[in-house]
XYZ file of C-alpha atoms in Angstrom:
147
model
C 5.371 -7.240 -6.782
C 3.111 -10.203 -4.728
C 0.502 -9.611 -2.808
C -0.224 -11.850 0.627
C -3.435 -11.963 2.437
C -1.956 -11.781 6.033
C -3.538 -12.126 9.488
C -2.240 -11.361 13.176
C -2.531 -13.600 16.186
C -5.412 -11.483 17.210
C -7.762 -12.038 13.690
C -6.783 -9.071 12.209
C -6.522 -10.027 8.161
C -4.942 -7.580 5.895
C -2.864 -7.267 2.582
C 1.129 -7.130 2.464
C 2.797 -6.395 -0.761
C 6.237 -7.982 -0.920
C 9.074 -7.271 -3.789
C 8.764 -11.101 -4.579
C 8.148 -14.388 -1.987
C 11.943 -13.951 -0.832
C 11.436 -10.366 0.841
C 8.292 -11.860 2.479
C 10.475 -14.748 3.571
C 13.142 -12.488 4.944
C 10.600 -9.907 7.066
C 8.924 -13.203 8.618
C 11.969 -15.145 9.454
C 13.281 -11.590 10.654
C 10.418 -10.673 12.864
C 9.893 -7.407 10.817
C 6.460 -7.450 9.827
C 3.064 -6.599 11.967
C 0.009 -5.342 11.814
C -1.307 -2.227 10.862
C -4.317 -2.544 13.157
C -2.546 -3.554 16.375
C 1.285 -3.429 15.501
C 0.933 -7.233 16.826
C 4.647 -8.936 15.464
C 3.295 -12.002 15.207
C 2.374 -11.790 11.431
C 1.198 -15.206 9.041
C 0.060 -15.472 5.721
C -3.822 -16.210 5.734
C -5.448 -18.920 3.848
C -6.596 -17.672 0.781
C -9.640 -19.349 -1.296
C -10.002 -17.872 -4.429
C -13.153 -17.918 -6.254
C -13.138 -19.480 -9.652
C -16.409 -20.461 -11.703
C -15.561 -22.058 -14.925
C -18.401 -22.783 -17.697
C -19.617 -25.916 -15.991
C -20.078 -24.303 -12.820
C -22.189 -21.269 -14.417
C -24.290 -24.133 -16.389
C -24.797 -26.071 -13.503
C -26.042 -22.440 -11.679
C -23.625 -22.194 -9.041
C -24.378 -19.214 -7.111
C -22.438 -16.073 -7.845
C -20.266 -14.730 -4.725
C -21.518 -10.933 -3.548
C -19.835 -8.643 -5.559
C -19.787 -6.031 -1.858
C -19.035 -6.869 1.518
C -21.248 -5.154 4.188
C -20.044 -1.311 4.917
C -18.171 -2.063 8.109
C -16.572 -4.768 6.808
C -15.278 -2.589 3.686
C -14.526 0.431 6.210
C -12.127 -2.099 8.335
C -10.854 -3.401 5.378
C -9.787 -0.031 3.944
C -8.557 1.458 6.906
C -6.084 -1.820 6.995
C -5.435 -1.477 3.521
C -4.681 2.152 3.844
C -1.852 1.874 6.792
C -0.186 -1.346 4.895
C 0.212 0.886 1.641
C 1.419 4.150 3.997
C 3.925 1.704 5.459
C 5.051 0.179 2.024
C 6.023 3.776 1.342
C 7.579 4.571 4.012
C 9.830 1.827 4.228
C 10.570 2.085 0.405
C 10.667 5.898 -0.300
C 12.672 8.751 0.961
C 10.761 11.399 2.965
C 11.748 14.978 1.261
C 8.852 16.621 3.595
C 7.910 19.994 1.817
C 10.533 19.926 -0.934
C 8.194 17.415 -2.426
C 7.654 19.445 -5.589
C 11.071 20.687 -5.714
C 12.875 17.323 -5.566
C 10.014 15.291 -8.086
C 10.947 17.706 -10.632
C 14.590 17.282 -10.136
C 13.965 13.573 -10.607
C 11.684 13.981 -13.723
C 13.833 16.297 -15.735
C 17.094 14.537 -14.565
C 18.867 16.571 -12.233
C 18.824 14.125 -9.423
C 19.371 10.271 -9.008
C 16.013 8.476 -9.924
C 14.449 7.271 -6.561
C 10.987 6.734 -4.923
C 10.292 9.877 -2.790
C 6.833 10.776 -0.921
C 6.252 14.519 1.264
C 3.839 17.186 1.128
C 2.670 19.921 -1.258
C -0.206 22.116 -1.512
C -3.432 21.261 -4.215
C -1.868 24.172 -6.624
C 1.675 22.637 -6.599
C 0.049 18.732 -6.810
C -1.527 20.116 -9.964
C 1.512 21.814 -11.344
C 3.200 18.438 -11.429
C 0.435 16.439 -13.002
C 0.175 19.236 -15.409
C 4.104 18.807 -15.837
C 3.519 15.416 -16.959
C 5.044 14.438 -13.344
C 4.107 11.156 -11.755
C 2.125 11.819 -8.425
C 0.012 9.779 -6.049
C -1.690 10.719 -2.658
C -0.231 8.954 0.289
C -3.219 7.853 2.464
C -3.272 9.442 6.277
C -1.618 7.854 8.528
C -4.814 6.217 10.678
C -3.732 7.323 14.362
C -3.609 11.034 13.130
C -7.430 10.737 12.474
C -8.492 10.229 16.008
C-alpha cells in the first residue's frame, strides 16, 4: 500500500492510497480518480516536503514544526480523509448490506471465499464479532448524507 498527497485543479489537497505506484499510474492515465471534496477529475499528486531534523539540526536549534494544525484546517482535512478511505472501500470491497454479520462469519470460519466485504450491523451484532475474534472496522459516513 502507498500513500499520495493529491490535490485537484481547484486546491483541494487530500490523501489517495494506491495498491503500489502502478495502480496510481493506471487511475491517472485512465481519468479515474477525483476528488472527494468536489468530484473534480482533474486529480495530481501534490508536492510533498517532508520534515526531517537530524542531530545537527536539533543542536543548531532549528525550530520544531507544530505538532496540530488549526481546528478547521484538521476538520477539512478529516472530512477529505474520511470520503477517500469510504471510496477505497467501496471500490475494493463487496457491499453485503445487512448480511454483514452473516457473511464475515462465513469468511472467518471458512465457509465462504476469503474477500474484503463492508455493510451494516447493529452495536450488539458489531460486538458479537469482535467478541468472535472477527476482524471489524467502522466505515466512515459517507459526507453528503450528513447535510
Amino acid at each position: 500500500m502507498i500513500t499520495y498527497s493529491l490535490a485537484c485543479a481547484k486546491g483541494h489537497e487530500f490523501e489517495g492510497w494506491f495498491k503500489d505506484s502502478a495502480a496510481y499510474d493506471l487511475q491517472e492515465a485512465g481519468g479515474t480518480l477525483s476528488c472527494p471534496v468536489c468530484g473534480d477529475t482533474y486529480v495530481k499528486k501534490a508536492v510533498m516536503a517532508p520534515s526531517v531534523m537530524n542531530s545537527v539540526t536539533k543542536a543548531k536549534g532549528a525550530a520544531t514544526p507544530p505538532t496540530s494544525l488549526p481546528a478547521s484546517v484538521d476538520s477539512q482535512k478529516l472530512r477529505q480523509f474520511m470520503a477517500g478511505y469510504r471510496k477505497f472501500i467501496q471500490e475494493n470491497a463487496d457491499y453485503v448490506g445487512p448480511r454483514f454479520p452473516e457473511e464475515a462469519r462465513k469468511i472467518h470460519y471458512g465457509e465462504t471465499e476469503e474477500r474484503h466485504i463492508y455493510g451494516e450491523s447493529s452495536i450488539a451484532e458489531a460486538r458479537d464479532l469482535i467478541e468472535e475474534g472477527i476482524e471489524i472496522a467502522p466505515v466512515p459516513p459517507d459526507p453528503g448524507d450528513l447535510n
